[in-house]
Amino acid sequence: MTQRILLIISGGIAAYKALELVRTLRKRGIAVRAVLTESAEKFVTPLSLGVLTEDHVFGDMFDLKEEREIGHIQLSRQADLIVVAPATANILAKMANGIADNLATTLLLATDKPVLAVPAMNVRMWHHKATQRNLERLHADGVHILEPDSGEMACGEYGKGRLPEPEAIAAEIERLLALPRGADPLADQPDFAGDALSVLDKLEPNGNLTDKHILVTAGPTHEPIDPVRYIANRSSGKQGFAIAAAAARAGARVTLVAGPVQLPTPLGVDRVDVETARQMLAAVEAALPADAAIMVAAVADWRTADAAEQKIKKDGSGQPAPLALVENPDILATLSHHAHRPALLVGFAAETQKIAEHAQAKLIRKGADWIVANDVSGDVMGGDANAVQIVTTDGIETWPAMPKGQVADKLIEKVAHALSSRPG
Ligand code: CTP
């Protein structure tokens, strides 16, 4: 069945990127119906949007003919997910306060569907206490938020506030569309329910990690050969980022030590960016103590003995430059012997064959409590789904293939359960 999103475009300079987003979503087989706020019409024309969505574009709530043919309540009923992209500081403020003064904000208030907001604004507006307060409130109301990227802004300033690339937004939309309906905190809310408590009750689909510190590593490491070359691997960081996001949703304080990846920081997560295995180890040790550490990073096993200070040149002999490698520290094994060993230590094992057997050996060798073994013989690295087995000293649990976001939710639920049943 075709999945449908209702895309609300609010008026910021990033609104033009909404066209590329529509194109990306349509390529992925997702139907898009668009609503433009009045100020968004200054950046995107209803005509170009209409051509790309192959649908009527909605604008003014008081277009009575439209209202007769398809009422504003109806508009959101026909969607599986409502996406506000770009979401200006203004529309976020209205959403957080339940203001409904145009078609977009009215249907946001009237909807019973999950909502994803993708903010984009000037860096100072983003960091303003009012915006951050509104975001926290929306997060507590169950609105999904994809944080903006950092970089140069249209206004010439530099910082956080850029709309993420359409591909990244589309990936988040696909992840949310794949969530089972029950997993969404607003999914089974009755229409127009204004009872905040009933929403908050449903906010902890992953168990309770309040007051817990969860440390997550994610992504690859890059080991320099010379100033322009490095040793790397295909890890995308998606699974680790999804786990950090799930832990934050469950109420934990989360430190995410990330190798070089192009992924937005999940809401409520403290991120430390590193490049090499040795930097990752240092960042992990600096983040201790933690209640649980989940080591998802694909750490490079080797680095060059000495990275050259200058670019290595061909010497004309036809022989490749010799590359002496030395082993990197094993971060997981180091943690298992650490004075501040987390109460729960979870490793990941990327395997292409004899998955469970190798994972069991790794569990013992590295001193971990659990190993999440995944079969990377397909396109797991960089892909959006994962099939894992959880290997513990008690045995092996096999989970069916599911989106990485769902693996994250299930794993965090298991972590919360384990921490609550352990003393201290
Ligand atoms: N790991 C780590 N430090 C390293 C290598 C791996 O902390 N230097 C962690 C990974 O984050 C993961 C687990 O160890 O949680 C297993 O990673 P994997 O690459 O599968 O294991 P390796 O030790 O590299 O084993 P092998 O390459 O022999 O399969």
Short mmCIF file of C-alpha atoms and ligand atoms in Angstrom, two decimals:
data_model
loop_
_atom_site.label_atom_id
_atom_site.label_comp_id
_atom_site.label_asym_id
_atom_site.label_seq_id
_atom_site.Cartn_x
_atom_site.Cartn_y
_atom_site.Cartn_z
CA MET A 1 0.00 0.00 0.00
CA THR A 2 1.34 3.40 -0.91
CA GLN A 3 2.34 5.42 2.09
CA ARG A 4 1.25 9.01 2.18
CA ILE A 5 2.68 12.02 3.88
CA LEU A 6 1.21 15.45 4.31
CA LEU A 7 4.06 17.94 3.90
CA ILE A 8 3.62 21.32 5.53
CA ILE A 9 6.07 23.86 4.17
CA SER A 10 6.52 26.95 6.29
CA GLY A 11 8.17 30.12 5.10
CA GLY A 12 11.92 30.21 5.44
CA ILE A 13 14.73 30.49 2.94
CA ALA A 14 15.13 26.68 3.12
CA ALA A 15 11.59 26.24 1.73
CA TYR A 16 13.04 25.86 -1.76
CA LYS A 17 14.64 22.57 -0.62
CA ALA A 18 11.14 21.20 -0.10
CA LEU A 19 10.91 20.69 -3.86
CA GLU A 20 13.94 18.39 -3.80
CA LEU A 21 12.46 16.62 -0.76
CA VAL A 22 9.22 15.96 -2.65
CA ARG A 23 11.19 14.59 -5.59
CA THR A 24 13.25 12.32 -3.27
CA LEU A 25 10.13 11.00 -1.52
CA ARG A 26 8.29 10.34 -4.75
CA LYS A 27 11.31 8.40 -6.05
CA ARG A 28 11.00 6.21 -2.95
CA GLY A 29 7.35 5.53 -3.76
CA ILE A 30 5.90 7.80 -1.06
CA ALA A 31 2.88 9.92 -2.04
CA VAL A 32 3.09 13.56 -0.97
CA ARG A 33 0.33 16.11 -0.52
CA ALA A 34 1.58 19.60 0.24
CA VAL A 35 0.31 22.50 2.32
CA LEU A 36 2.03 25.87 1.94
CA THR A 37 1.81 28.59 4.54
CA GLU A 38 1.30 32.09 3.23
CA SER A 39 4.93 33.09 3.75
CA ALA A 40 6.19 29.84 2.18
CA GLU A 41 4.46 30.88 -1.03
CA LYS A 42 7.06 33.63 -1.30
CA PHE A 43 9.76 30.97 -1.67
CA VAL A 44 7.98 28.13 -3.50
CA THR A 45 5.15 28.41 -5.99
CA PRO A 46 2.08 26.21 -5.67
CA LEU A 47 2.50 25.49 -9.36
CA SER A 48 5.94 23.84 -9.09
CA LEU A 49 4.85 21.92 -6.00
CA GLY A 50 1.67 20.81 -7.74
CA VAL A 51 3.68 19.49 -10.68
CA LEU A 52 6.00 17.51 -8.41
CA THR A 53 3.33 16.13 -6.07
CA GLU A 54 0.86 15.57 -8.94
CA ASP A 55 -1.78 16.78 -6.53
CA HIS A 56 -3.62 19.90 -5.53
CA VAL A 57 -1.53 22.16 -3.27
CA PHE A 58 -3.35 23.54 -0.25
CA GLY A 59 -2.84 27.02 1.07
CA ASP A 60 -5.55 29.18 2.52
CA MET A 61 -7.92 27.61 5.02
CA PHE A 62 -10.68 29.88 3.91
CA ASP A 63 -10.75 28.64 0.37
CA LEU A 64 -14.33 27.50 0.73
CA LYS A 65 -14.40 25.47 -2.43
CA GLU A 66 -11.46 23.40 -1.19
CA GLU A 67 -12.96 23.15 2.27
CA ARG A 68 -16.13 21.72 0.76
CA GLU A 69 -14.27 19.21 -1.38
CA ILE A 70 -11.74 18.15 1.25
CA GLY A 71 -12.01 19.62 4.72
CA HIS A 72 -8.89 20.40 6.69
CA ILE A 73 -9.57 17.58 9.13
CA GLN A 74 -9.86 15.19 6.23
CA LEU A 75 -6.49 16.33 4.91
CA SER A 76 -4.57 14.93 7.85
CA ARG A 77 -6.72 11.80 8.11
CA GLN A 78 -5.55 10.68 4.71
CA ALA A 79 -1.87 10.83 5.65
CA ASP A 80 0.27 8.27 7.49
CA LEU A 81 2.63 10.96 8.73
CA ILE A 82 2.63 14.75 8.86
CA VAL A 83 5.95 16.39 8.11
CA VAL A 84 6.67 20.06 8.74
CA ALA A 85 9.76 20.92 6.65
CA PRO A 86 11.18 23.42 6.90
CA ALA A 87 9.70 24.24 10.28
CA THR A 88 10.39 27.88 11.13
CA ALA A 89 10.82 29.14 14.69
CA ASN A 90 7.41 30.73 14.24
CA ILE A 91 5.49 27.58 13.33
CA LEU A 92 7.28 25.63 16.10
CA ALA A 93 6.14 28.28 18.58
CA LYS A 94 2.57 28.00 17.34
CA MET A 95 2.67 24.19 17.46
CA ALA A 96 4.09 24.22 21.00
CA ASN A 97 1.31 26.54 22.15
CA GLY A 98 -1.57 25.01 20.25
CA ILE A 99 -2.19 28.08 18.12
CA ALA A 100 -4.29 27.38 15.05
CA ASP A 101 -4.50 30.47 12.90
CA ASN A 102 -4.10 29.09 9.39
CA LEU A 103 -4.64 25.84 7.56
CA ALA A 104 -1.22 24.36 8.46
CA THR A 105 -1.46 25.04 12.20
CA THR A 106 -5.14 24.10 12.32
CA LEU A 107 -4.57 20.67 10.91
CA LEU A 108 -1.52 20.18 13.14
CA LEU A 109 -3.76 20.80 16.12
CA ALA A 110 -6.53 18.60 14.77
CA THR A 111 -4.47 15.62 13.71
CA ASP A 112 -4.25 12.19 15.29
CA LYS A 113 -1.30 11.21 13.10
CA PRO A 114 2.41 11.20 14.05
CA VAL A 115 4.18 14.46 13.29
CA LEU A 116 7.79 15.07 12.28
CA ALA A 117 9.14 18.62 12.45
CA VAL A 118 12.36 19.50 10.64
CA PRO A 119 13.44 22.91 11.96
CA ALA A 120 15.52 25.33 9.88
CA MET A 121 16.35 28.85 10.96
CA ASN A 122 19.10 31.30 11.77
CA VAL A 123 21.57 29.95 14.34
CA ARG A 124 20.67 32.59 16.93
CA MET A 125 16.98 31.83 16.57
CA TRP A 126 17.77 28.12 17.00
CA HIS A 127 19.74 28.69 20.20
CA HIS A 128 17.22 31.17 21.60
CA LYS A 129 15.77 29.95 24.88
CA ALA A 130 12.24 30.37 23.56
CA THR A 131 12.91 28.08 20.58
CA GLN A 132 14.65 25.48 22.74
CA ARG A 133 11.77 25.62 25.22
CA ASN A 134 9.27 25.13 22.40
CA LEU A 135 11.25 22.17 21.06
CA GLU A 136 11.34 20.53 24.47
CA ARG A 137 7.62 20.97 24.80
CA LEU A 138 6.97 19.53 21.36
CA HIS A 139 9.28 16.61 22.12
CA ALA A 140 7.33 15.96 25.32
CA ASP A 141 4.10 16.12 23.30
CA GLY A 142 5.41 13.28 21.15
CA VAL A 143 6.36 15.32 18.09
CA HIS A 144 9.38 13.82 16.34
CA ILE A 145 12.12 16.34 15.68
CA LEU A 146 14.97 15.99 13.22
CA GLU A 147 17.64 18.43 14.35
CA PRO A 148 19.13 20.90 11.88
CA ASP A 149 22.62 20.57 10.42
CA SER A 150 25.47 22.93 11.19
CA GLY A 151 27.14 24.97 8.49
CA GLU A 152 27.11 28.23 6.64
CA MET A 153 23.71 29.88 6.60
CA ALA A 154 21.94 31.79 3.87
CA CYS A 155 22.31 34.90 6.01
CA GLY A 156 26.12 34.55 6.02
CA GLU A 157 26.40 33.36 9.63
CA TYR A 158 27.77 29.97 10.60
CA GLY A 159 26.23 27.46 12.99
CA LYS A 160 23.34 25.15 13.65
CA GLY A 161 20.08 25.75 11.84
CA ARG A 162 20.47 24.48 8.29
CA LEU A 163 17.75 22.22 6.93
CA PRO A 164 19.19 18.67 6.70
CA GLU A 165 19.70 17.32 3.19
CA PRO A 166 16.54 15.94 1.53
CA GLU A 167 18.07 12.42 1.61
CA ALA A 168 18.48 12.61 5.40
CA ILE A 169 14.92 13.90 5.85
CA ALA A 170 13.58 11.18 3.56
CA ALA A 171 15.46 8.52 5.54
CA GLU A 172 13.92 9.77 8.80
CA ILE A 173 10.46 9.81 7.17
CA GLU A 174 10.93 6.21 6.04
CA ARG A 175 12.06 5.23 9.53
CA LEU A 176 8.97 6.78 11.10
CA LEU A 177 6.67 5.26 8.50
CA ALA A 178 8.13 1.84 9.31
CA LEU A 179 7.43 2.17 13.06
CA PRO A 180 4.59 -0.01 14.25
CA ARG A 181 1.64 2.30 14.97
CA GLY A 182 1.65 1.38 18.63
CA ALA A 183 5.25 2.60 18.95
CA ASP A 184 4.22 6.17 18.24
CA PRO A 185 3.28 8.05 21.37
CA LEU A 186 0.41 9.81 19.61
CA ALA A 187 -0.73 6.89 17.50
CA ASP A 188 -3.71 5.77 19.48
CA GLN A 189 -4.73 9.10 20.86
CA PRO A 190 -8.37 9.83 20.27
CA ASP A 191 -9.12 12.66 17.87
CA PHE A 192 -8.72 16.12 19.37
CA ALA A 193 -7.63 14.67 22.72
CA GLY A 194 -6.19 17.52 24.71
CA ASP A 195 -5.32 15.51 27.77
CA ALA A 196 -1.59 16.06 28.18
CA LEU A 197 -1.27 13.33 30.79
CA SER A 198 -2.57 10.67 28.48
CA VAL A 199 0.16 11.65 26.00
CA LEU A 200 2.90 11.64 28.61
CA ASP A 201 1.82 8.24 29.84
CA LYS A 202 2.65 6.86 26.43
CA LEU A 203 5.98 8.60 26.09
CA GLU A 204 8.16 5.77 27.23
CA PRO A 205 7.88 3.03 24.63
CA ASN A 206 11.45 1.93 25.42
CA GLY A 207 11.24 1.46 29.15
CA ASN A 208 12.55 3.90 31.67
CA LEU A 209 16.15 5.07 31.65
CA THR A 210 15.67 8.25 33.67
CA ASP A 211 18.77 9.03 35.77
CA LYS A 212 20.87 6.59 33.73
CA HIS A 213 23.90 7.55 31.67
CA ILE A 214 24.20 5.58 28.45
CA LEU A 215 27.40 5.74 26.42
CA VAL A 216 27.21 4.82 22.74
CA THR A 217 29.96 4.64 20.11
CA ALA A 218 29.00 4.80 16.44
CA GLY A 219 30.35 5.07 12.93
CA PRO A 220 33.73 4.12 11.51
CA THR A 221 37.11 5.47 12.51
CA HIS A 222 39.52 7.04 10.05
CA GLU A 223 43.18 6.20 10.49
CA PRO A 224 45.42 8.64 8.62
CA ILE A 225 48.06 7.40 6.19
CA ASP A 226 49.18 10.89 5.22
CA PRO A 227 47.43 14.29 5.17
CA VAL A 228 45.12 13.25 2.31
CA ARG A 229 44.61 9.50 2.74
CA TYR A 230 43.17 7.31 5.45
CA ILE A 231 42.09 3.75 6.28
CA ALA A 232 38.32 3.49 6.77
CA ASN A 233 35.38 1.10 6.52
CA ARG A 234 31.80 1.17 5.28
CA SER A 235 30.03 1.82 8.59
CA SER A 236 27.34 4.52 8.17
CA GLY A 237 26.76 5.12 11.89
CA LYS A 238 22.98 4.74 11.42
CA GLN A 239 22.51 1.91 13.89
CA GLY A 240 24.54 3.61 16.65
CA PHE A 241 22.77 6.93 16.12
CA ALA A 242 19.38 5.18 16.25
CA ILE A 243 20.38 3.54 19.55
CA ALA A 244 21.51 6.88 21.02
CA ALA A 245 18.20 8.45 19.92
CA ALA A 246 16.19 5.59 21.44
CA ALA A 247 18.09 5.86 24.74
CA ALA A 248 17.41 9.63 24.87
CA ARG A 249 13.72 9.02 24.17
CA ALA A 250 13.70 6.60 27.09
CA GLY A 251 14.88 9.42 29.34
CA ALA A 252 18.61 8.63 29.63
CA ARG A 253 21.49 11.09 29.57
CA VAL A 254 23.26 9.94 26.44
CA THR A 255 26.85 10.47 25.31
CA LEU A 256 27.38 9.52 21.68
CA VAL A 257 31.01 9.22 20.61
CA ALA A 258 30.83 9.35 16.83
CA GLY A 259 33.42 8.61 14.18
CA PRO A 260 33.29 10.63 10.94
CA VAL A 261 29.69 10.35 9.65
CA GLN A 262 27.23 12.75 8.04
CA LEU A 263 24.28 12.25 10.37
CA PRO A 264 22.29 14.78 12.38
CA THR A 265 22.64 14.60 16.17
CA PRO A 266 19.53 13.00 17.68
CA LEU A 267 17.51 15.19 20.00
CA GLY A 268 18.72 15.23 23.59
CA VAL A 269 22.03 13.48 22.84
CA ASP A 270 25.50 14.84 23.78
CA ARG A 271 27.71 14.15 20.81
CA VAL A 272 31.51 13.97 20.78
CA ASP A 273 33.03 13.77 17.29
CA VAL A 274 36.29 11.87 16.83
CA GLU A 275 38.28 10.52 13.90
CA THR A 276 40.67 7.82 15.04
CA ALA A 277 40.37 4.76 17.30
CA ARG A 278 42.72 6.31 19.83
CA GLN A 279 40.63 9.50 19.97
CA MET A 280 37.51 7.35 20.36
CA LEU A 281 39.05 5.48 23.30
CA ALA A 282 40.03 8.77 24.95
CA ALA A 283 36.52 10.21 24.48
CA VAL A 284 34.93 7.03 25.83
CA GLU A 285 37.13 7.04 28.94
CA ALA A 286 36.44 10.74 29.47
CA ALA A 287 32.68 10.05 29.38
CA LEU A 288 32.81 7.45 32.21
CA PRO A 289 31.18 6.57 34.51
CA ALA A 290 28.19 5.23 32.61
CA ASP A 291 25.48 2.75 33.56
CA ALA A 292 25.68 1.03 30.19
CA ALA A 293 28.02 1.29 27.23
CA ILE A 294 26.85 0.16 23.82
CA MET A 295 29.79 -0.06 21.45
CA VAL A 296 28.39 0.04 17.95
CA ALA A 297 31.36 1.71 16.25
CA ALA A 298 33.23 -0.19 13.58
CA VAL A 299 36.63 0.67 14.98
CA ALA A 300 39.51 0.19 12.54
CA ASP A 301 41.55 -2.77 13.77
CA TRP A 302 44.81 -1.29 12.49
CA ARG A 303 46.39 2.09 11.97
CA THR A 304 49.58 3.06 10.23
CA ALA A 305 52.64 2.85 12.47
CA ASP A 306 53.46 6.44 11.57
CA ALA A 307 51.17 8.70 9.57
CA ALA A 308 53.33 10.63 7.08
CA GLU A 309 53.42 14.36 7.65
CA GLN A 310 53.53 15.09 3.93
CA LYS A 311 51.58 13.47 1.12
CA ILE A 312 53.31 10.22 0.12
CA LYS A 313 54.53 10.51 -3.50
CA LYS A 314 55.18 7.74 -6.01
CA ASP A 315 58.93 7.20 -6.25
CA GLY A 316 58.95 6.11 -9.90
CA SER A 317 60.01 2.52 -9.14
CA GLY A 318 56.53 1.14 -9.80
CA GLN A 319 56.53 -0.31 -6.28
CA PRO A 320 53.79 0.78 -3.87
CA ALA A 321 54.92 2.71 -0.78
CA PRO A 322 55.29 0.30 2.16
CA LEU A 323 52.53 0.71 4.72
CA ALA A 324 53.45 -0.57 8.17
CA LEU A 325 50.36 -1.21 10.32
CA VAL A 326 50.01 -1.60 14.06
CA GLU A 327 46.98 -2.79 16.00
CA ASN A 328 44.60 -0.23 17.50
CA PRO A 329 43.53 -0.44 21.14
CA ASP A 330 40.36 -2.47 21.64
CA ILE A 331 37.93 -0.03 23.24
CA LEU A 332 35.38 -2.63 24.28
CA ALA A 333 37.99 -4.90 25.87
CA THR A 334 39.61 -1.91 27.59
CA LEU A 335 36.26 -0.93 29.11
CA SER A 336 35.62 -4.44 30.39
CA HIS A 337 38.74 -4.18 32.60
CA HIS A 338 38.27 -0.53 33.47
CA ALA A 339 38.00 0.68 37.05
CA HIS A 340 34.74 2.35 35.99
CA ARG A 341 33.40 -0.59 34.01
CA PRO A 342 29.75 0.14 33.17
CA ALA A 343 27.29 -2.24 34.84
CA LEU A 344 26.19 -3.37 31.37
CA LEU A 345 28.68 -3.63 28.53
CA VAL A 346 27.28 -4.34 25.08
CA GLY A 347 29.40 -4.98 22.00
CA PHE A 348 28.40 -5.37 18.41
CA ALA A 349 29.91 -7.93 16.09
CA ALA A 350 29.84 -7.51 12.37
CA GLU A 351 30.22 -10.95 10.88
CA THR A 352 29.88 -12.42 7.43
CA GLN A 353 29.80 -16.10 8.44
CA LYS A 354 29.30 -18.39 11.51
CA ILE A 355 27.63 -15.38 13.13
CA ALA A 356 26.62 -16.79 16.53
CA GLU A 357 29.80 -18.84 16.93
CA HIS A 358 32.08 -15.87 16.31
CA ALA A 359 29.94 -13.63 18.51
CA GLN A 360 30.15 -16.09 21.41
CA ALA A 361 33.92 -16.16 21.11
CA LYS A 362 33.97 -12.34 21.05
CA LEU A 363 31.77 -12.13 24.16
CA ILE A 364 34.33 -14.07 26.15
CA ARG A 365 37.45 -12.58 24.54
CA LYS A 366 36.31 -8.99 25.09
CA GLY A 367 34.62 -9.44 28.47
CA ALA A 368 31.28 -7.99 27.29
CA ASP A 369 27.89 -8.85 28.83
CA TRP A 370 26.09 -9.04 25.50
CA ILE A 371 27.19 -9.12 21.90
CA VAL A 372 24.71 -7.97 19.29
CA ALA A 373 25.79 -9.97 16.28
CA ASN A 374 24.78 -8.80 12.87
CA ASP A 375 25.18 -10.45 9.55
CA VAL A 376 26.92 -7.92 7.31
CA SER A 377 27.13 -10.20 4.32
CA GLY A 378 24.23 -8.26 2.67
CA ASP A 379 23.94 -4.46 2.49
CA VAL A 380 23.59 -3.89 6.25
CA MET A 381 26.44 -1.41 6.28
CA GLY A 382 24.82 1.78 5.06
CA GLY A 383 21.42 0.10 4.63
CA ASP A 384 18.35 0.80 6.75
CA ALA A 385 17.52 -2.69 8.03
CA ASN A 386 19.32 -5.08 10.30
CA ALA A 387 18.93 -8.73 11.36
CA VAL A 388 20.60 -9.40 14.70
CA GLN A 389 21.19 -12.09 17.29
CA ILE A 390 21.78 -11.14 20.91
CA VAL A 391 24.42 -13.38 22.41
CA THR A 392 24.66 -13.42 26.21
CA THR A 393 26.05 -15.88 28.73
CA ASP A 394 22.44 -17.14 29.06
CA GLY A 395 22.08 -18.02 25.39
CA ILE A 396 21.15 -16.56 22.03
CA GLU A 397 18.09 -14.53 21.05
CA THR A 398 17.38 -14.20 17.34
CA TRP A 399 15.45 -11.16 16.16
CA PRO A 400 13.86 -11.02 12.71
CA ALA A 401 15.14 -8.45 10.18
CA MET A 402 13.71 -5.03 10.99
CA PRO A 403 14.53 -1.35 10.41
CA LYS A 404 17.55 -0.11 12.37
CA GLY A 405 15.28 2.25 14.34
CA GLN A 406 13.26 -0.70 15.58
CA VAL A 407 16.38 -2.70 16.49
CA ALA A 408 17.40 0.35 18.52
CA ASP A 409 14.06 0.58 20.34
CA LYS A 410 14.03 -3.13 21.15
CA LEU A 411 17.63 -3.09 22.34
CA ILE A 412 17.09 -0.05 24.56
CA GLU A 413 14.02 -1.72 26.04
CA LYS A 414 16.19 -4.73 26.87
CA VAL A 415 18.92 -2.48 28.33
CA ALA A 416 16.37 -0.65 30.52
CA HIS A 417 15.04 -3.96 31.76
CA ALA A 418 18.52 -5.30 32.53
CA LEU A 419 19.56 -2.13 34.38
CA SER A 420 16.40 -2.06 36.45
CA SER A 421 16.90 -5.66 37.55
CA ARG A 422 20.56 -5.14 38.48
CA PRO A 423 21.57 -3.77 41.84
CA GLY A 424 23.21 -0.32 41.85
N1 CTP B 1 35.73 -2.80 19.04
C1 CTP B 1 36.38 -1.86 19.84
N2 CTP B 1 37.67 -1.52 19.56
C2 CTP B 1 38.31 -2.08 18.52
C3 CTP B 1 37.65 -3.04 17.70
C4 CTP B 1 36.34 -3.35 17.99
O1 CTP B 1 35.78 -1.36 20.79
N3 CTP B 1 39.57 -1.72 18.28
C5 CTP B 1 34.35 -3.16 19.40
C6 CTP B 1 33.31 -2.75 18.40
O2 CTP B 1 32.78 -1.46 18.67
C7 CTP B 1 32.27 -3.84 18.58
C8 CTP B 1 33.08 -5.06 18.98
O3 CTP B 1 34.31 -4.54 19.45
O4 CTP B 1 31.40 -3.54 19.65
C9 CTP B 1 33.33 -6.05 17.90
O5 CTP B 1 33.80 -5.42 16.73
P1 CTP B 1 34.31 -6.29 15.49
O6 CTP B 1 34.89 -5.38 14.48
O7 CTP B 1 33.24 -7.24 15.06
O8 CTP B 1 35.41 -7.13 16.23
P2 CTP B 1 36.93 -7.29 16.01
O9 CTP B 1 37.59 -7.22 17.33
O10 CTP B 1 37.42 -6.32 15.01
O11 CTP B 1 36.99 -8.76 15.54
P3 CTP B 1 37.30 -9.41 14.10
O12 CTP B 1 37.70 -8.26 13.21
O13 CTP B 1 38.36 -10.36 14.39
O14 CTP B 1 35.99 -10.04 13.70
#
